[in-house]
PDB file of C-alpha atoms in Angstrom:
ATOM      1  CA  MET O   1       1.133  -1.692 -16.538  1.00  0.00           C
ATOM      2  CA  THR O   2      -2.251  -0.686 -15.155  1.00  0.00           C
ATOM      3  CA  LEU O   3      -4.238  -2.197 -12.288  1.00  0.00           C
ATOM      4  CA  TYR O   4      -7.754  -2.941 -13.517  1.00  0.00           C
ATOM      5  CA  VAL O   5     -10.538  -3.672 -11.025  1.00  0.00           C
ATOM      6  CA  ARG O   6     -13.751  -4.657 -12.771  1.00  0.00           C
ATOM      7  CA  GLN O   7     -17.150  -5.083 -11.089  1.00  0.00           C
ATOM      8  CA  LEU O   8     -15.603  -6.366  -7.876  1.00  0.00           C
ATOM      9  CA  VAL O   9     -18.248  -7.993  -5.668  1.00  0.00           C
ATOM     10  CA  LYS O  10     -17.625  -9.534  -2.253  1.00  0.00           C
ATOM     11  CA  HIS O  11     -20.255 -11.159  -0.027  1.00  0.00           C
ATOM     12  CA  PHE O  12     -19.749 -12.561   3.462  1.00  0.00           C
ATOM     13  CA  GLY O  13     -22.719 -14.856   3.835  1.00  0.00           C
ATOM     14  CA  GLY O  14     -25.736 -12.585   3.490  1.00  0.00           C
ATOM     15  CA  VAL O  15     -23.698  -9.399   3.916  1.00  0.00           C
ATOM     16  CA  GLN O  16     -22.879  -7.571   0.662  1.00  0.00           C
ATOM     17  CA  ALA O  17     -19.657  -5.773   1.592  1.00  0.00           C
ATOM     18  CA  VAL O  18     -18.734  -4.673  -1.952  1.00  0.00           C
ATOM     19  CA  LYS O  19     -21.415  -4.363  -4.619  1.00  0.00           C
ATOM     20  CA  GLY O  20     -19.659  -3.930  -7.944  1.00  0.00           C
ATOM     21  CA  VAL O  21     -16.668  -1.603  -7.806  1.00  0.00           C
ATOM     22  CA  SER O  22     -14.588  -0.705 -10.870  1.00  0.00           C
ATOM     23  CA  PHE O  23     -11.520   1.520 -11.174  1.00  0.00           C
ATOM     24  CA  GLU O  24      -7.969   1.684 -12.528  1.00  0.00           C
ATOM     25  CA  VAL O  25      -4.566   2.685 -11.132  1.00  0.00           C
ATOM     26  CA  ASN O  26      -1.875   3.610 -13.637  1.00  0.00           C
ATOM     27  CA  PRO O  27       1.912   3.485 -13.286  1.00  0.00           C
ATOM     28  CA  GLY O  28       3.154   6.706 -11.738  1.00  0.00           C
ATOM     29  CA  GLU O  29      -0.151   7.366  -9.970  1.00  0.00           C
ATOM     30  CA  CYS O  30      -0.773   7.654  -6.244  1.00  0.00           C
ATOM     31  CA  VAL O  31      -4.459   6.811  -5.662  1.00  0.00           C
ATOM     32  CA  ALA O  32      -6.249   6.971  -2.302  1.00  0.00           C
ATOM     33  CA  LEU O  33      -9.193   4.701  -1.475  1.00  0.00           C
ATOM     34  CA  ILE O  34     -11.268   6.278   1.292  1.00  0.00           C
ATOM     35  CA  GLY O  35     -14.701   6.109   2.859  1.00  0.00           C
ATOM     36  CA  PRO O  36     -16.544   5.823   6.177  1.00  0.00           C
ATOM     37  CA  ASN O  37     -16.271   2.760   8.393  1.00  0.00           C
ATOM     38  CA  GLY O  38     -18.154  -0.147   6.869  1.00  0.00           C
ATOM     39  CA  ALA O  39     -17.995   1.315   3.368  1.00  0.00           C
ATOM     40  CA  GLY O  40     -16.160  -1.713   1.933  1.00  0.00           C
ATOM     41  CA  LYS O  41     -12.763  -0.140   1.322  1.00  0.00           C
ATOM     42  CA  SER O  42     -10.836  -2.593   3.508  1.00  0.00           C
ATOM     43  CA  THR O  43     -12.609  -5.512   1.851  1.00  0.00           C
ATOM     44  CA  THR O  44     -11.899  -4.110  -1.609  1.00  0.00           C
ATOM     45  CA  PHE O  45      -8.250  -3.627  -0.665  1.00  0.00           C
ATOM     46  CA  ALA O  46      -7.992  -7.172   0.736  1.00  0.00           C
ATOM     47  CA  CYS O  47      -9.500  -8.623  -2.451  1.00  0.00           C
ATOM     48  CA  ILE O  48      -6.936  -6.806  -4.570  1.00  0.00           C
ATOM     49  CA  ALA O  49      -4.071  -7.845  -2.276  1.00  0.00           C
ATOM     50  CA  GLY O  50      -5.179 -11.492  -2.197  1.00  0.00           C
ATOM     51  CA  GLN O  51      -6.417 -11.892   1.377  1.00  0.00           C
ATOM     52  CA  HIS O  52     -10.029 -12.391   0.224  1.00  0.00           C
ATOM     53  CA  GLY O  53     -11.379 -14.191  -2.794  1.00  0.00           C
ATOM     54  CA  LEU O  54     -13.893 -12.413  -5.014  1.00  0.00           C
ATOM     55  CA  THR O  55     -17.567 -13.324  -5.162  1.00  0.00           C
ATOM     56  CA  GLN O  56     -17.737 -11.811  -8.652  1.00  0.00           C
ATOM     57  CA  GLY O  57     -15.646  -9.589 -10.875  1.00  0.00           C
ATOM     58  CA  GLU O  58     -11.953  -9.590 -11.667  1.00  0.00           C
ATOM     59  CA  VAL O  59      -8.638  -7.937 -10.872  1.00  0.00           C
ATOM     60  CA  ARG O  60      -5.990  -7.618 -13.586  1.00  0.00           C
ATOM     61  CA  TRP O  61      -2.357  -6.591 -13.290  1.00  0.00           C
ATOM     62  CA  ALA O  62       0.638  -6.873 -15.596  1.00  0.00           C
ATOM     63  CA  GLY O  63      -1.604  -8.024 -18.428  1.00  0.00           C
ATOM     64  CA  GLN O  64      -3.171 -10.956 -16.631  1.00  0.00           C
ATOM     65  CA  ARG O  65      -5.908 -11.832 -14.209  1.00  0.00           C
ATOM     66  CA  VAL O  66      -4.539 -12.070 -10.660  1.00  0.00           C
ATOM     67  CA  ASP O  67      -7.618 -12.443  -8.439  1.00  0.00           C
ATOM     68  CA  ARG O  68      -7.202 -16.225  -8.486  1.00  0.00           C
ATOM     69  CA  LEU O  69      -3.536 -16.096  -7.536  1.00  0.00           C
ATOM     70  CA  ARG O  70      -2.093 -16.414  -4.047  1.00  0.00           C
ATOM     71  CA  PRO O  71      -0.360 -13.332  -2.567  1.00  0.00           C
ATOM     72  CA  ALA O  72       3.073 -14.937  -3.134  1.00  0.00           C
ATOM     73  CA  GLN O  73       2.227 -15.434  -6.799  1.00  0.00           C
ATOM     74  CA  ARG O  74       1.118 -11.827  -7.102  1.00  0.00           C
ATOM     75  CA  GLN O  75       4.382 -10.709  -5.554  1.00  0.00           C
ATOM     76  CA  LYS O  76       6.301 -12.388  -8.374  1.00  0.00           C
ATOM     77  CA  LEU O  77       4.301 -10.195 -10.753  1.00  0.00           C
ATOM     78  CA  GLY O  78       5.416  -7.062  -8.915  1.00  0.00           C
ATOM     79  CA  VAL O  79       2.651  -6.652  -6.311  1.00  0.00           C
ATOM     80  CA  ALA O  80       3.589  -5.842  -2.699  1.00  0.00           C
ATOM     81  CA  ARG O  81       1.579  -4.613   0.275  1.00  0.00           C
ATOM     82  CA  THR O  82       1.918  -3.172   3.753  1.00  0.00           C
ATOM     83  CA  PHE O  83      -0.445  -3.496   6.720  1.00  0.00           C
ATOM     84  CA  GLN O  84      -2.281  -1.081   8.977  1.00  0.00           C
ATOM     85  CA  VAL O  85      -0.109  -2.241  11.897  1.00  0.00           C
ATOM     86  CA  ALA O  86       3.517  -2.356  10.769  1.00  0.00           C
ATOM     87  CA  GLN O  87       4.846  -5.879  10.195  1.00  0.00           C
ATOM     88  CA  THR O  88       8.608  -6.257  10.682  1.00  0.00           C
ATOM     89  CA  PHE O  89      11.035  -8.923  11.895  1.00  0.00           C
ATOM     90  CA  GLU O  90      11.502  -7.706  15.445  1.00  0.00           C
ATOM     91  CA  ALA O  91      14.370 -10.074  16.339  1.00  0.00           C
ATOM     92  CA  LEU O  92      16.566  -8.748  13.503  1.00  0.00           C
ATOM     93  CA  THR O  93      18.346  -5.479  12.888  1.00  0.00           C
ATOM     94  CA  VAL O  94      16.926  -2.991  10.428  1.00  0.00           C
ATOM     95  CA  LEU O  95      19.503  -4.045   7.826  1.00  0.00           C
ATOM     96  CA  GLN O  96      18.897  -7.758   8.426  1.00  0.00           C
ATOM     97  CA  ASN O  97      15.164  -7.270   7.779  1.00  0.00           C
ATOM     98  CA  LEU O  98      16.025  -6.241   4.223  1.00  0.00           C
ATOM     99  CA  GLN O  99      18.801  -8.808   3.789  1.00  0.00           C
ATOM    100  CA  LEU O 100      16.441 -11.620   4.756  1.00  0.00           C
ATOM    101  CA  LEU O 101      13.797 -10.534   2.246  1.00  0.00           C
ATOM    102  CA  MET O 102      16.326 -10.149  -0.533  1.00  0.00           C
ATOM    103  CA  THR O 103      18.009 -13.502   0.162  1.00  0.00           C
ATOM    104  CA  ALA O 104      14.902 -15.643   0.767  1.00  0.00           C
ATOM    105  CA  PRO O 105      13.827 -16.050  -2.911  1.00  0.00           C
ATOM    106  CA  ARG O 106      17.089 -17.894  -3.639  1.00  0.00           C
ATOM    107  CA  GLY O 107      16.669 -20.100  -0.585  1.00  0.00           C
ATOM    108  CA  LEU O 108      18.486 -19.893   2.739  1.00  0.00           C
ATOM    109  CA  ARG O 109      21.330 -22.289   3.520  1.00  0.00           C
ATOM    110  CA  ALA O 110      22.788 -23.207   6.885  1.00  0.00           C
ATOM    111  CA  TRP O 111      26.207 -21.907   5.888  1.00  0.00           C
ATOM    112  CA  ASN O 112      24.895 -18.516   4.751  1.00  0.00           C
ATOM    113  CA  VAL O 113      25.861 -15.563   6.909  1.00  0.00           C
ATOM    114  CA  LEU O 114      22.984 -13.105   6.732  1.00  0.00           C
ATOM    115  CA  GLU O 115      25.141 -10.097   7.574  1.00  0.00           C
ATOM    116  CA  ARG O 116      27.092 -10.586   4.323  1.00  0.00           C
ATOM    117  CA  ALA O 117      24.072 -10.954   2.055  1.00  0.00           C
ATOM    118  CA  GLU O 118      22.881  -8.188  -0.300  1.00  0.00           C
ATOM    119  CA  VAL O 119      24.502  -5.471   1.812  1.00  0.00           C
ATOM    120  CA  ASP O 120      24.664  -2.768  -0.851  1.00  0.00           C
ATOM    121  CA  ALA O 121      21.158  -3.444  -2.176  1.00  0.00           C
ATOM    122  CA  ALA O 122      19.689  -3.481   1.334  1.00  0.00           C
ATOM    123  CA  LEU O 123      21.417  -0.231   2.265  1.00  0.00           C
ATOM    124  CA  ALA O 124      20.104   1.360  -0.936  1.00  0.00           C
ATOM    125  CA  ARG O 125      16.542   0.472   0.059  1.00  0.00           C
ATOM    126  CA  LEU O 126      17.094   1.865   3.545  1.00  0.00           C
ATOM    127  CA  GLU O 127      18.453   5.051   2.012  1.00  0.00           C
ATOM    128  CA  GLN O 128      15.261   5.272  -0.034  1.00  0.00           C
ATOM    129  CA  VAL O 129      13.106   5.384   3.102  1.00  0.00           C
ATOM    130  CA  GLY O 130      15.490   7.417   5.242  1.00  0.00           C
ATOM    131  CA  LEU O 131      16.699   4.617   7.517  1.00  0.00           C
ATOM    132  CA  ARG O 132      20.294   4.091   6.436  1.00  0.00           C
ATOM    133  CA  ASP O 133      21.624   5.681   9.636  1.00  0.00           C
ATOM    134  CA  LEU O 134      19.596   3.149  11.659  1.00  0.00           C
ATOM    135  CA  ALA O 135      20.764   0.091   9.710  1.00  0.00           C
ATOM    136  CA  GLN O 136      22.365  -1.584  12.748  1.00  0.00           C
ATOM    137  CA  ALA O 137      19.531  -0.774  15.176  1.00  0.00           C
ATOM    138  CA  ASP O 138      17.271  -3.560  16.378  1.00  0.00           C
ATOM    139  CA  ALA O 139      13.887  -3.391  14.664  1.00  0.00           C
ATOM    140  CA  LYS O 140      12.103  -3.851  17.995  1.00  0.00           C
ATOM    141  CA  ASP O 141      13.667  -0.644  19.318  1.00  0.00           C
ATOM    142  CA  LEU O 142      12.545   1.600  16.448  1.00  0.00           C
ATOM    143  CA  PRO O 143       9.986   4.327  17.097  1.00  0.00           C
ATOM    144  CA  TYR O 144       6.716   3.522  15.355  1.00  0.00           C
ATOM    145  CA  GLY O 145       7.211   6.016  12.531  1.00  0.00           C
ATOM    146  CA  ALA O 146      10.524   4.369  11.655  1.00  0.00           C
ATOM    147  CA  LYS O 147       8.881   0.929  11.787  1.00  0.00           C
ATOM    148  CA  LYS O 148       6.355   2.122   9.223  1.00  0.00           C
ATOM    149  CA  ARG O 149       9.206   3.212   6.965  1.00  0.00           C
ATOM    150  CA  LEU O 150      10.990  -0.110   7.502  1.00  0.00           C
ATOM    151  CA  GLU O 151       7.840  -1.981   6.497  1.00  0.00           C
ATOM    152  CA  LEU O 152       7.708   0.143   3.348  1.00  0.00           C
ATOM    153  CA  ALA O 153      11.321  -0.807   2.610  1.00  0.00           C
ATOM    154  CA  ILE O 154      10.458  -4.484   3.165  1.00  0.00           C
ATOM    155  CA  ALA O 155       7.600  -4.209   0.672  1.00  0.00           C
ATOM    156  CA  LEU O 156       9.896  -2.553  -1.856  1.00  0.00           C
ATOM    157  CA  ALA O 157      12.528  -5.249  -1.324  1.00  0.00           C
ATOM    158  CA  GLY O 158       9.998  -7.853  -2.406  1.00  0.00           C
ATOM    159  CA  LEU O 159       9.403  -6.143  -5.743  1.00  0.00           C
ATOM    160  CA  PRO O 160      11.446  -6.854  -8.871  1.00  0.00           C
ATOM    161  CA  ALA O 161      14.075  -4.284  -9.790  1.00  0.00           C
ATOM    162  CA  GLN O 162      12.669  -4.067 -13.307  1.00  0.00           C
ATOM    163  CA  GLY O 163       9.182  -4.353 -14.754  1.00  0.00           C
ATOM    164  CA  PRO O 164       5.753  -3.321 -13.467  1.00  0.00           C
ATOM    165  CA  ARG O 165       5.420  -2.610  -9.761  1.00  0.00           C
ATOM    166  CA  LEU O 166       2.246  -2.155  -7.722  1.00  0.00           C
ATOM    167  CA  LEU O 167       2.407  -1.007  -4.102  1.00  0.00           C
ATOM    168  CA  LEU O 168      -0.679  -1.560  -1.928  1.00  0.00           C
ATOM    169  CA  LEU O 169      -0.558   0.384   1.337  1.00  0.00           C
ATOM    170  CA  ASP O 170      -3.128  -0.307   4.054  1.00  0.00           C
ATOM    171  CA  GLU O 171      -3.467   2.922   6.063  1.00  0.00           C
ATOM    172  CA  PRO O 172       0.224   3.847   5.814  1.00  0.00           C
ATOM    173  CA  ALA O 173      -0.216   6.899   8.069  1.00  0.00           C
ATOM    174  CA  ALA O 174      -2.150   5.107  10.838  1.00  0.00           C
ATOM    175  CA  GLY O 175      -0.709   5.765  14.286  1.00  0.00           C
ATOM    176  CA  LEU O 176       1.704   8.461  13.115  1.00  0.00           C
ATOM    177  CA  ALA O 177       1.960  12.042  14.288  1.00  0.00           C
ATOM    178  CA  ALA O 178       1.457  14.756  11.671  1.00  0.00           C
ATOM    179  CA  PRO O 179       5.189  15.308  10.927  1.00  0.00           C
ATOM    180  CA  GLU O 180       5.722  11.541  10.556  1.00  0.00           C
ATOM    181  CA  ARG O 181       2.714  11.289   8.246  1.00  0.00           C
ATOM    182  CA  ALA O 182       4.099  14.080   6.098  1.00  0.00           C
ATOM    183  CA  GLU O 183       7.517  12.419   5.835  1.00  0.00           C
ATOM    184  CA  LEU O 184       6.131   8.978   4.998  1.00  0.00           C
ATOM    185  CA  MET O 185       3.659  10.242   2.404  1.00  0.00           C
ATOM    186  CA  ALA O 186       6.368  12.319   0.744  1.00  0.00           C
ATOM    187  CA  ARG O 187       8.355   9.117   0.273  1.00  0.00           C
ATOM    188  CA  VAL O 188       5.271   7.325  -1.082  1.00  0.00           C
ATOM    189  CA  THR O 189       4.618  10.028  -3.665  1.00  0.00           C
ATOM    190  CA  ALA O 190       8.300   9.954  -4.649  1.00  0.00           C
ATOM    191  CA  LEU O 191       7.920   6.237  -5.402  1.00  0.00           C
ATOM    192  CA  ALA O 192       4.930   6.979  -7.610  1.00  0.00           C
ATOM    193  CA  ARG O 193       6.954   9.566  -9.512  1.00  0.00           C
ATOM    194  CA  GLU O 194       9.482   6.813 -10.215  1.00  0.00           C
ATOM    195  CA  GLY O 195       6.762   4.855 -12.027  1.00  0.00           C
ATOM    196  CA  VAL O 196       5.334   2.681  -9.245  1.00  0.00           C
ATOM    197  CA  ALA O 197       1.543   2.332  -9.213  1.00  0.00           C
ATOM    198  CA  VAL O 198       0.379   3.125  -5.663  1.00  0.00           C
ATOM    199  CA  LEU O 199      -3.038   2.376  -4.158  1.00  0.00           C
ATOM    200  CA  TYR O 200      -3.595   3.146  -0.493  1.00  0.00           C
ATOM    201  CA  THR O 201      -6.408   3.286   2.046  1.00  0.00           C
ATOM    202  CA  GLU O 202      -6.403   6.044   4.639  1.00  0.00           C
ATOM    203  CA  HIS O 203      -8.440   7.737   7.364  1.00  0.00           C
ATOM    204  CA  ASN O 204      -6.128  10.723   7.917  1.00  0.00           C
ATOM    205  CA  MET O 205      -7.304  13.337   5.435  1.00  0.00           C
ATOM    206  CA  ASP O 206      -3.972  15.169   5.517  1.00  0.00           C
ATOM    207  CA  ALA O 207      -2.455  11.989   4.035  1.00  0.00           C
ATOM    208  CA  VAL O 208      -5.013  12.114   1.208  1.00  0.00           C
ATOM    209  CA  PHE O 209      -5.634  15.728   0.201  1.00  0.00           C
ATOM    210  CA  GLY O 210      -2.446  17.298  -1.049  1.00  0.00           C
ATOM    211  CA  VAL O 211      -0.899  13.843  -1.538  1.00  0.00           C
ATOM    212  CA  ALA O 212      -3.041  11.666  -3.817  1.00  0.00           C
ATOM    213  CA  ASP O 213      -3.298  12.253  -7.562  1.00  0.00           C
ATOM    214  CA  ARG O 214      -6.797  10.774  -7.491  1.00  0.00           C
ATOM    215  CA  VAL O 215      -9.235   9.835  -4.754  1.00  0.00           C
ATOM    216  CA  LEU O 216     -11.778   7.003  -4.821  1.00  0.00           C
ATOM    217  CA  VAL O 217     -14.617   7.182  -2.287  1.00  0.00           C
ATOM    218  CA  LEU O 218     -16.568   4.075  -1.306  1.00  0.00           C
ATOM    219  CA  ILE O 219     -19.911   4.414   0.457  1.00  0.00           C
ATOM    220  CA  ASP O 220     -22.189   1.440   1.189  1.00  0.00           C
ATOM    221  CA  GLY O 221     -20.050  -0.871  -0.929  1.00  0.00           C
ATOM    222  CA  LEU O 222     -20.305   1.300  -4.040  1.00  0.00           C
ATOM    223  CA  LEU O 223     -17.962   3.803  -5.674  1.00  0.00           C
ATOM    224  CA  ALA O 224     -19.654   7.080  -4.773  1.00  0.00           C
ATOM    225  CA  ALA O 225     -17.053   9.426  -6.266  1.00  0.00           C
ATOM    226  CA  SER O 226     -13.781   9.386  -8.182  1.00  0.00           C
ATOM    227  CA  GLY O 227     -11.584  12.272  -9.260  1.00  0.00           C
ATOM    228  CA  THR O 228      -8.927  14.696  -8.190  1.00  0.00           C
ATOM    229  CA  PRO O 229      -8.841  15.573  -4.480  1.00  0.00           C
ATOM    230  CA  GLN O 230     -10.401  18.940  -5.309  1.00  0.00           C
ATOM    231  CA  GLU O 231     -13.245  17.346  -7.285  1.00  0.00           C
ATOM    232  CA  VAL O 232     -13.973  14.803  -4.566  1.00  0.00           C
ATOM    233  CA  ALA O 233     -13.932  17.468  -1.843  1.00  0.00           C
ATOM    234  CA  LEU O 234     -16.739  19.293  -3.672  1.00  0.00           C
ATOM    235  CA  ASP O 235     -18.891  16.216  -4.306  1.00  0.00           C
ATOM    236  CA  ALA O 236     -22.239  16.687  -2.548  1.00  0.00           C
ATOM    237  CA  THR O 237     -22.692  13.021  -1.617  1.00  0.00           C
ATOM    238  CA  VAL O 238     -19.172  12.713  -0.214  1.00  0.00           C
ATOM    239  CA  ARG O 239     -19.561  15.898   1.812  1.00  0.00           C
ATOM    240  CA  SER O 240     -22.910  14.853   3.289  1.00  0.00           C
ATOM    241  CA  ARG O 241     -22.051  11.196   3.926  1.00  0.00           C
ATOM    242  CA  TYR O 242     -18.377  11.334   4.856  1.00  0.00           C
ATOM    243  CA  LEU O 243     -16.271  14.507   4.847  1.00  0.00           C
ATOM    244  CA  GLY O 244     -18.834  16.906   6.289  1.00  0.00           C
ATOM    245  CA  ARG O 245     -20.390  19.921   4.609  1.00  0.00           C
ATOM    246  CA  GLY O 246     -17.810  22.268   6.084  1.00  0.00           C
ATOM    247  CA  PHE O 247     -14.818  20.332   4.761  1.00  0.00           C
ATOM    248  CA  GLN O 248     -12.314  22.401   2.786  1.00  0.00           C
ATOM    249  CA  ALA O 249      -9.556  20.519   0.960  1.00  0.00           C
ATOM    250  CA  GLY O 250      -7.372  23.612   1.018  1.00  0.00           C
ATOM    251  CA  ASP O 251      -7.394  23.615   4.810  1.00  0.00           C
ATOM    252  CA  VAL O 252      -5.786  20.160   4.957  1.00  0.00           C
ATOM    253  CA  HIS O 253      -2.004  20.087   4.675  1.00  0.00           C
ATOM    254  CA  VAL O 254       0.354  17.162   4.846  1.00  0.00           C
TER     255      VAL O 254
END
């Protein structure tokens, strides 16, 4: 299933944050949404994720229009997101974070013992993000890079095992050192290769060039460029308004 964004417009009072943006993200693709501060990328992302309503336009996923659905309803259709600042359940262990998410859809009962719930499935998700060895650690004690990976596992745990899956990542590499960025983005691209559609915003160019299959550049609320990282790096408008005329995509390594 493909994510379709068509003529997305978002106004905040008299401020036109997004002025008619259209693009697609296909299963198996890892697509970066970038641009200077105030370009409208965060607003566009929030409209797709369900935090903002649209002024005009539409967002379609899994064959239906989703821009009028609440985030919880979108999740049932296979849409999950992460946040710029990692959101985890600090009072629980790493494993319990996943167990809680996997148990909650069926409803929690007073006689349930969380430690016994969905153990194998939760451990499999932790293995997927490289946290299995930290399963019994308290989430609050994790270094920030590990918290980012735990949040990714939480997002994955909310997705159905089968069917279309869309992962929306809000600056996944924010606050991470270069080696941590490289590790996290390698796991994100691996998810895309498994058929997940991935859309992410990012300011760290080493988490964009050499990682994304396609790059979308927003400037002044409009889609200024779209293409492969190499094509975008050579775009005259993007170089003058955002990346800088001396930018060389080949010099950026994740």
